[in-house]
CSV table of C-alpha atoms in Angstrom, one decimal:
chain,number,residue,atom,x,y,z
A,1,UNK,CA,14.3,4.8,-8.9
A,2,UNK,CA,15.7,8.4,-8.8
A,3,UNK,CA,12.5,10.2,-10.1
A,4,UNK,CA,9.9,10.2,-7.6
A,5,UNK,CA,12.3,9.0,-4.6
A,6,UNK,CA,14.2,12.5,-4.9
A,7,UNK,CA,11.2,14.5,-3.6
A,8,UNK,CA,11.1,16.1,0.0
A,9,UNK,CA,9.6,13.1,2.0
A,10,UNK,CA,6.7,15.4,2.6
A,11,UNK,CA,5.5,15.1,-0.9
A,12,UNK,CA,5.8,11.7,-1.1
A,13,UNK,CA,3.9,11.4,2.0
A,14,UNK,CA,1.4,13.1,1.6
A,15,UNK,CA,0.8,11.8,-2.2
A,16,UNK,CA,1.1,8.5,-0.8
A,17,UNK,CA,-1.4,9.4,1.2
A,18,UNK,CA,-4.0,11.4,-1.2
A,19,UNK,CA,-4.1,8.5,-2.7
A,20,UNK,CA,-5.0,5.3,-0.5
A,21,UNK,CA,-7.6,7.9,1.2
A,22,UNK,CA,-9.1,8.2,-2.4
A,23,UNK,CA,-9.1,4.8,-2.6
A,24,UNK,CA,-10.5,3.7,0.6
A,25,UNK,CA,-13.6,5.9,0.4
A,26,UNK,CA,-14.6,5.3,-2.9
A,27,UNK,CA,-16.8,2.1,-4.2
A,28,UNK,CA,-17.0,3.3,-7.9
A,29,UNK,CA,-15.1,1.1,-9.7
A,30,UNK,CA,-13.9,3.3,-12.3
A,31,UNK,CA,-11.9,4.8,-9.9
A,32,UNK,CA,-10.9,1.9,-7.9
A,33,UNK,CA,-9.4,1.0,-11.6
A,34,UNK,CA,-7.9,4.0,-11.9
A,35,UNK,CA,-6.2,3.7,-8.6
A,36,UNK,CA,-5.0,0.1,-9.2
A,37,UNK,CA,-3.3,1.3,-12.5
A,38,UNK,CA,-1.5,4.0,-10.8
A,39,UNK,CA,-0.5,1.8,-7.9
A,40,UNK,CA,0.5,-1.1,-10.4
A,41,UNK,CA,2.6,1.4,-12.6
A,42,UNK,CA,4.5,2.8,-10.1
A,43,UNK,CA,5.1,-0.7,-8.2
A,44,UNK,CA,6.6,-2.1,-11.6
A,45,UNK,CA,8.7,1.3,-11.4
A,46,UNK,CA,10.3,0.3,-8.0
A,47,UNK,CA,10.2,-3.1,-7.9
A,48,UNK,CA,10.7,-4.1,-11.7
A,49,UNK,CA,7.8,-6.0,-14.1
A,50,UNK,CA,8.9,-9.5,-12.6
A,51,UNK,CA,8.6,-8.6,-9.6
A,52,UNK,CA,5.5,-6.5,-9.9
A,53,UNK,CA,3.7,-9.3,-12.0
A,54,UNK,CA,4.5,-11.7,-9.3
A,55,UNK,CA,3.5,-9.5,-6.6
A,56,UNK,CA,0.4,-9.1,-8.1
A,57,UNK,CA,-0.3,-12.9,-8.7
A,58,UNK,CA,-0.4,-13.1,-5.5
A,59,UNK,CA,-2.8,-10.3,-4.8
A,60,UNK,CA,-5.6,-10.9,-7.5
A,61,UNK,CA,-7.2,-14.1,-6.0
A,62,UNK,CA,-8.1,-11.9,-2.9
A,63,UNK,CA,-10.6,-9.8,-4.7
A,64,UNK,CA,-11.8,-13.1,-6.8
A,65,UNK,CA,-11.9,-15.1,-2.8
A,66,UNK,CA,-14.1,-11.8,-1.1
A,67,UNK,CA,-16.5,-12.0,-4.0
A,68,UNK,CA,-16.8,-15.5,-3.2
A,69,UNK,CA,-17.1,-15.4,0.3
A,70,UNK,CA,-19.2,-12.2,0.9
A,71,UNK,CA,-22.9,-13.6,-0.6
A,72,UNK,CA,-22.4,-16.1,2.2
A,73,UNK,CA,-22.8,-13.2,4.7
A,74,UNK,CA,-24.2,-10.6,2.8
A,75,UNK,CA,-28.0,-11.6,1.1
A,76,UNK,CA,-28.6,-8.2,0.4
A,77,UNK,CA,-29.5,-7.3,-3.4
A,78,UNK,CA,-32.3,-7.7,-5.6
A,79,UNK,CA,-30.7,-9.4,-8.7
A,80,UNK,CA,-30.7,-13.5,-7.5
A,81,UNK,CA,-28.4,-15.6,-9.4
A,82,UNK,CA,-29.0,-19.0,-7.6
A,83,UNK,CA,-29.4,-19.9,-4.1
A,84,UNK,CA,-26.8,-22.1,-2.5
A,85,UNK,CA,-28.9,-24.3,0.2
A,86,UNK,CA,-31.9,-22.1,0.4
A,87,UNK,CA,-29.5,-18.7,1.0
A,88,UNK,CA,-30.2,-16.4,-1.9
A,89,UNK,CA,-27.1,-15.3,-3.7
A,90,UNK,CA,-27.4,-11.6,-5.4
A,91,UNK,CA,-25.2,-10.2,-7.7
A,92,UNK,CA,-24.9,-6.8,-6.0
A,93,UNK,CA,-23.5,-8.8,-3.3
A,94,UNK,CA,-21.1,-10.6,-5.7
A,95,UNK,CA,-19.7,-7.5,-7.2
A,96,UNK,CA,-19.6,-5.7,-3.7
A,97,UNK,CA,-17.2,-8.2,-2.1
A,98,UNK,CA,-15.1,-7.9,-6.0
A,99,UNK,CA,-14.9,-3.8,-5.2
A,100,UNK,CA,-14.2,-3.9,-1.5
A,101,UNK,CA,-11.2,-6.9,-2.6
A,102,UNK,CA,-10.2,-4.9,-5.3
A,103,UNK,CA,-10.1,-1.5,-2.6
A,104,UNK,CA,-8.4,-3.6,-0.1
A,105,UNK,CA,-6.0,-5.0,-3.5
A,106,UNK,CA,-5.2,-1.4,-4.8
A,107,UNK,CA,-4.3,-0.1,-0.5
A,108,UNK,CA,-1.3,-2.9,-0.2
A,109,UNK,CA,0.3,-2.0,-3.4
A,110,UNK,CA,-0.1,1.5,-2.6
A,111,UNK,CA,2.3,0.4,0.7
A,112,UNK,CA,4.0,-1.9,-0.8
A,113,UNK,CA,5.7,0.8,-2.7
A,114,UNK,CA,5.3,3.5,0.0
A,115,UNK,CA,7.3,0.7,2.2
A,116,UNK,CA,10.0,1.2,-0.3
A,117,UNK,CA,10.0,4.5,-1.4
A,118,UNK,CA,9.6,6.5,2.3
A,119,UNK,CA,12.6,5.0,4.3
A,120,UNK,CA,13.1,5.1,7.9
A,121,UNK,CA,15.1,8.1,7.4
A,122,UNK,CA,12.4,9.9,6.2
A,123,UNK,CA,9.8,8.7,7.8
A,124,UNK,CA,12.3,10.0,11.3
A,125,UNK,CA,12.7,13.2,9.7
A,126,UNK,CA,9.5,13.7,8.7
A,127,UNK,CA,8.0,12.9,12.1
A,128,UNK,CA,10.4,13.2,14.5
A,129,UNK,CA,10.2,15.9,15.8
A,130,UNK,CA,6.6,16.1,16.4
A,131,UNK,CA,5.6,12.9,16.9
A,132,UNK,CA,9.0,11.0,18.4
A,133,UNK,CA,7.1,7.9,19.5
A,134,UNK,CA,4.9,7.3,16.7
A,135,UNK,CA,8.0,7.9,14.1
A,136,UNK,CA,10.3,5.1,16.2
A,137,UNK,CA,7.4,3.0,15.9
A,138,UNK,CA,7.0,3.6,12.6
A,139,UNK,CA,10.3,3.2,11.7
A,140,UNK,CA,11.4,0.3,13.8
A,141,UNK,CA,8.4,-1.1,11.7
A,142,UNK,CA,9.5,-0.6,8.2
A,143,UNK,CA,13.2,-1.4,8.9
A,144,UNK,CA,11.6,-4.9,11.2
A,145,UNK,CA,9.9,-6.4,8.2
A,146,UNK,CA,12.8,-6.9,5.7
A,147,UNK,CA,15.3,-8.0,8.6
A,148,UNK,CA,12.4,-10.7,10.3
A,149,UNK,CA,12.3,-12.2,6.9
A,150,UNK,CA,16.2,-12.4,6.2
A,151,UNK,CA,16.7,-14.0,9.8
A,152,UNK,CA,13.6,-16.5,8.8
A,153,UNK,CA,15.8,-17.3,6.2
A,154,UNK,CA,19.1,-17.9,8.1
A,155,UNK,CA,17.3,-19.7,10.7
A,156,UNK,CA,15.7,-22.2,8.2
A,157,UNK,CA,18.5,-22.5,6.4
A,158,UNK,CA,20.4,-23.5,9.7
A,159,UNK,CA,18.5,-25.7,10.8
A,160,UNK,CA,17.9,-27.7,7.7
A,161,UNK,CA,21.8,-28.1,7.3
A,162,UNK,CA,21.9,-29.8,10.9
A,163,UNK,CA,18.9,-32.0,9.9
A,164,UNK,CA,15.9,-30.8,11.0
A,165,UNK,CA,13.5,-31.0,8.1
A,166,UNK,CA,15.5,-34.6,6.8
A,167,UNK,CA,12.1,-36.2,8.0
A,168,UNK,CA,9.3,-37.5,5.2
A,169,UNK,CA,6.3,-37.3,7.5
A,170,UNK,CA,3.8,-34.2,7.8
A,171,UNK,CA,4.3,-33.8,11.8
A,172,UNK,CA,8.2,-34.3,11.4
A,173,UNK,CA,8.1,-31.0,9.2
A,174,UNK,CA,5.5,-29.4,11.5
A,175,UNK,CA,7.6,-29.7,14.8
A,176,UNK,CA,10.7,-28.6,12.8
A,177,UNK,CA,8.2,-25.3,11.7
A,178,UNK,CA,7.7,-25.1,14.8
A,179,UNK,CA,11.2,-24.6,16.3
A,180,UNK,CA,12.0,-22.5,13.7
A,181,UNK,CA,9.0,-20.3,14.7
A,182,UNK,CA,10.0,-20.4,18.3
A,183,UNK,CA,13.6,-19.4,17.3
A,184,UNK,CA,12.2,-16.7,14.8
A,185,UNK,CA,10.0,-15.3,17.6
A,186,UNK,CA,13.0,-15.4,20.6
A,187,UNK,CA,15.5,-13.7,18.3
A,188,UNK,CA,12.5,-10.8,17.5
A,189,UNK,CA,11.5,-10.3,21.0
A,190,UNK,CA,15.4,-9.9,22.2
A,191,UNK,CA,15.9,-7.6,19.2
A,192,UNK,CA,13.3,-5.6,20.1
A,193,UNK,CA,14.3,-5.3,23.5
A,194,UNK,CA,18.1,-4.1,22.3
A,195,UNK,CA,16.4,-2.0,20.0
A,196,UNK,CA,14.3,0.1,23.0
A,197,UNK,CA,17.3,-0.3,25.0
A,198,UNK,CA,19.3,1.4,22.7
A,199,UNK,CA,17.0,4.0,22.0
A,200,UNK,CA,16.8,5.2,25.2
A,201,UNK,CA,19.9,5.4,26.3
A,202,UNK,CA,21.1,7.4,23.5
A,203,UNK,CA,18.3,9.6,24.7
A,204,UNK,CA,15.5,9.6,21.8
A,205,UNK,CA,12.6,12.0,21.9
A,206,UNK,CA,14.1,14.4,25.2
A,207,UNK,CA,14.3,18.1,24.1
A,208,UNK,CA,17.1,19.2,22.5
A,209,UNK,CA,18.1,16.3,20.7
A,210,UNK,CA,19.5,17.0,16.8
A,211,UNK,CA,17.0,16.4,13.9
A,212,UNK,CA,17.8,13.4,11.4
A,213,UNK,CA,19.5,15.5,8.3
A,214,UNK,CA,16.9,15.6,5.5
A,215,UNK,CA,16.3,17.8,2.9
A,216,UNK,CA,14.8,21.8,2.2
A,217,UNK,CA,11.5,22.2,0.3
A,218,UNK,CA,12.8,23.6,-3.2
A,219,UNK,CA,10.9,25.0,-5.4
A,220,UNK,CA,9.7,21.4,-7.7
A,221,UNK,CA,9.0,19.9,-4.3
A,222,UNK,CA,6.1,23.0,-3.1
A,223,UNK,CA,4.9,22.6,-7.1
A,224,UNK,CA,4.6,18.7,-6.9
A,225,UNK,CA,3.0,19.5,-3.3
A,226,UNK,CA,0.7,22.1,-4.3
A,227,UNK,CA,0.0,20.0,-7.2
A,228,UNK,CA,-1.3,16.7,-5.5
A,229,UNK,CA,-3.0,18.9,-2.8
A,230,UNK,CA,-4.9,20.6,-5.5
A,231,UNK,CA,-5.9,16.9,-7.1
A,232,UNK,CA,-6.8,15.7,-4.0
A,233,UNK,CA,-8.9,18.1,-2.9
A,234,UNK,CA,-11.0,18.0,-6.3
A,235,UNK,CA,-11.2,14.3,-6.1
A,236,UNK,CA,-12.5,14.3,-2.2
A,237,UNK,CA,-14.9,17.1,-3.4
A,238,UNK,CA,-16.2,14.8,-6.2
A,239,UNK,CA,-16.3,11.4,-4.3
A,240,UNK,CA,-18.4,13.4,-0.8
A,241,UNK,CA,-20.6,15.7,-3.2
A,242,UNK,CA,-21.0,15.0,-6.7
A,243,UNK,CA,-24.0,12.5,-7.5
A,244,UNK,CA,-22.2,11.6,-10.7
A,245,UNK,CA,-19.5,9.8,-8.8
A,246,UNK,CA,-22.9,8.1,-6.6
A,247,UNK,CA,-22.6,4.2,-7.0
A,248,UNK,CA,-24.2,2.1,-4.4
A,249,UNK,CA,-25.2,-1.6,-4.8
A,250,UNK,CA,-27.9,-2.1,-2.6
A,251,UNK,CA,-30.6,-2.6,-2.6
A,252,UNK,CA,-29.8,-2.0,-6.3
A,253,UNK,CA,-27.4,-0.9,-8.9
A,254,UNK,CA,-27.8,3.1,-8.2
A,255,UNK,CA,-25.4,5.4,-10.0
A,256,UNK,CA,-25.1,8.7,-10.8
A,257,UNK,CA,-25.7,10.4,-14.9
A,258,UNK,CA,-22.3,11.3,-16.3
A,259,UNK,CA,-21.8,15.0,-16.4
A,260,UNK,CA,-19.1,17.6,-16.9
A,261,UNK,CA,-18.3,17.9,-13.1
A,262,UNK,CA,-17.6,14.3,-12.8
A,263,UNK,CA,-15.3,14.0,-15.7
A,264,UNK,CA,-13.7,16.6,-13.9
A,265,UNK,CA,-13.4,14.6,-11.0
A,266,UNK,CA,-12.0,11.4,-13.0
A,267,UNK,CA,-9.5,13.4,-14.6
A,268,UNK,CA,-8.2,14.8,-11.3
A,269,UNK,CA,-8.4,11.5,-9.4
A,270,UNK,CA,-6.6,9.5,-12.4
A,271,UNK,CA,-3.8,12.3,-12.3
A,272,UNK,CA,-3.2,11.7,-8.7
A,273,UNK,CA,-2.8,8.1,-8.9
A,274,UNK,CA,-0.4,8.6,-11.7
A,275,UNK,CA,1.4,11.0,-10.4
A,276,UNK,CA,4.2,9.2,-9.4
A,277,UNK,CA,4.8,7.4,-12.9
A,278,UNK,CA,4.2,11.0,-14.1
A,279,UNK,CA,6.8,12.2,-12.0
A,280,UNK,CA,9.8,9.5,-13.0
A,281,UNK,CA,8.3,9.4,-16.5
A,282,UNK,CA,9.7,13.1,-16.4
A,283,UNK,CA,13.0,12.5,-14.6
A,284,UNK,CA,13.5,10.1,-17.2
A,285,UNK,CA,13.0,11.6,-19.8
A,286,UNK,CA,15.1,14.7,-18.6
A,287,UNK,CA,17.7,12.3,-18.7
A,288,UNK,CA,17.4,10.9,-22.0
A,289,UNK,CA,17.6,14.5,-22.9
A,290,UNK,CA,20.8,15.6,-20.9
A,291,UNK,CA,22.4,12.2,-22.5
A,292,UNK,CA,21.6,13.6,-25.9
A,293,UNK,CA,23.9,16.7,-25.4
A,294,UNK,CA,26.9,15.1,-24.0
C-alpha cells in the first residue's frame, strides 16, 4: 500500500481519527454502515480480501452476540417480542445492542488498519516531541503486539518439539498452556524491562535530543488535511445539531424527517470514511496512467 501510506503521518492521523470519533458518537445506522464500508475497504486494501474476509469473520458474531445479550440487561422498549422467563424482551433493545456491536465492530477495523498504516516511526515523529511519554508508550505498544505473538509462536512451537503437548487428556494440554503462558509472560516482562532500560540510558525525552526524521507537509498533504478537516467538521455539525440525523431507540423508534441538510451530512460523513480508498484509488490509478506512457 503506497497510496494512502505516503501521506504526512499527520493526515493519516487525524483522518484516522475523524473517523472512529464519527463513529463512536453516532447510533444512526446508516452511518454506522457507512463507516463499516469505509473501514472494510480500506482494511481489504492493506491487508488483502483473504485476509480481510477472515478478519471480519471473526468480527461479525460480536454484533450478532451483543444483540443477544443486551435484552437480558436492557428491558427498555415498547415493541415486546416474547418474554424469556417472565423478562420482557423489546426489539429496541435488540437492535440497540446490534448498533452499539456493529459501532464497537466498525472502531477495531478502523485500528486494525491504523495499527498498520501509522508505524512506530510515525507515531515517534508525530508525537515525540510533545508528548515523549505518551509516544514511547504508544509505540512500544504497536511494535509489542506483532513481536508477543511471534514469540507465542516460538515458544509453542518449542515446547511441543520437546513433548509438552504429546498428552491426550484436557488437563495435560492445560498445564502445558500454562507453561507456555508463564514463559510468554517472563520473556514480556524482561523485554520490557530492557526496553525502559534502554530507553533511558540513551536518554529519551531530555531536552535537546534529535527528532525521529519524518517528512515536510507538501502541498497534497495540507489539501488531503484541509480536506478531511472540512468533512469532519460537517459530519460532527450534523451528528450534535441536525434532527435529521436524530435516531434514538427508547422508549421508541424516534428519528428525524429526511431533509436537504442531512443528505448533506451523509454525503460528507460517507466521503470521510472513504477517504482512504479514495485516496489509493487515485494513486492507483496515477499509476496505471504513468504505465501507459512508458
Amino acid at each position: 500500500m503506497q497510496g494512502f501510506a505516503s501521506y504526512h503521518p499527520a493526515v493519516l492521523f487525524f483522518t484516522f481519527l475523524a473517523a472512529a470519533v464519527l463513529t463512536m458518537f453516532t447510533q444512526h445506522p446508516a452511518l454506522l454502515l457507512l463507516s463499516l464500508a469505509g473501514a472494510l475497504g480500506l482494511f481489504m486494501i492493506v491487508k488483502g480480501p483473504a485476509a480481510a474476509c477472515k478478519g471480519l469473520a471473526f468480527r461479525l458474531p460480536f454484533p450478532l452476540a451483543l444483540a443477544l445479550i443486551n435484552p437480558l440487561f436492557n428491558r427498555q422498549g415498547e415493541l415486546i417480542l416474547f418474554r424469556l422467563g417472565g423478562l420482557p424482551v423489546t426489539l429496541e433493545s435488540l437492535l440497540y445492542g446490534l448498533s452499539v456491536g456493529l459501532m464497537l465492530t466498525d472502531v477495531t477495523l478502523w485500528f486494525a488498519s491504523f495499527s498498520r498504516i501509522v508505524t512506530a516511526d510515525k507515531t515517534l515523529y508525530l508525537l515525540g516531541r510533545p508528548f515523549p511519554r505518551l509516544a514511547l508508550i504508544l509505540s512500544s505498544a504497536m511494535r509489542f503486539v506483532p513481536l508477543f505473538s511471534k514469540q507465542a509462536r516460538a515458544i509453542h512451537q518449542a515446547q511441543k518439539t520437546m513433548g509438552m503437548y504429546a498428552g491426550s487428556s484436557r488437563r495435560e494440554r492445560l498445564r502445558a498452556g500454562m507453561r507456555s503462558f508463564t514463559a510468554l509472560l517472563v520473556w514480556s516482562l524482561e523485554n520490557a524491562v530492557d526496553t525502559a532500560d534502554a530507553m533511558e540510558a540513551r536518554g529519551y525525552g531530555l531536552s535537546g535530543g534529535t527528532r525521529p526524521a519524518g517528512q515536510k507537509l507538501h502541498s497534497r498533504d495540507i489539501t488531503a488535511l484541509l480536506t478531511a478537516a472540512a468533512l469532519f467538521i460537517v459530519g460532527a455539525a450534523g451528528i450534535w445539531g441536525q434532527d435529521a440525523l436524530k435516531f434514538t431507540y427508547f422508549p421508541r423508534f424516534v428519528y428525524g424527517r429526511f431533509s436537504a441538510g442531512g443528505c448533506i451530512v451523509y454525503v460528507c460523513c460517507g466521503l470521510l470514511f472513504f477517504l482512504p480508498c479514495l485516496m489509493e484509488a487515485k494513486e492507483h490509478m496515477r499509476w496505471i496512467r504513468l504505465q501507459s506512457k512508458i
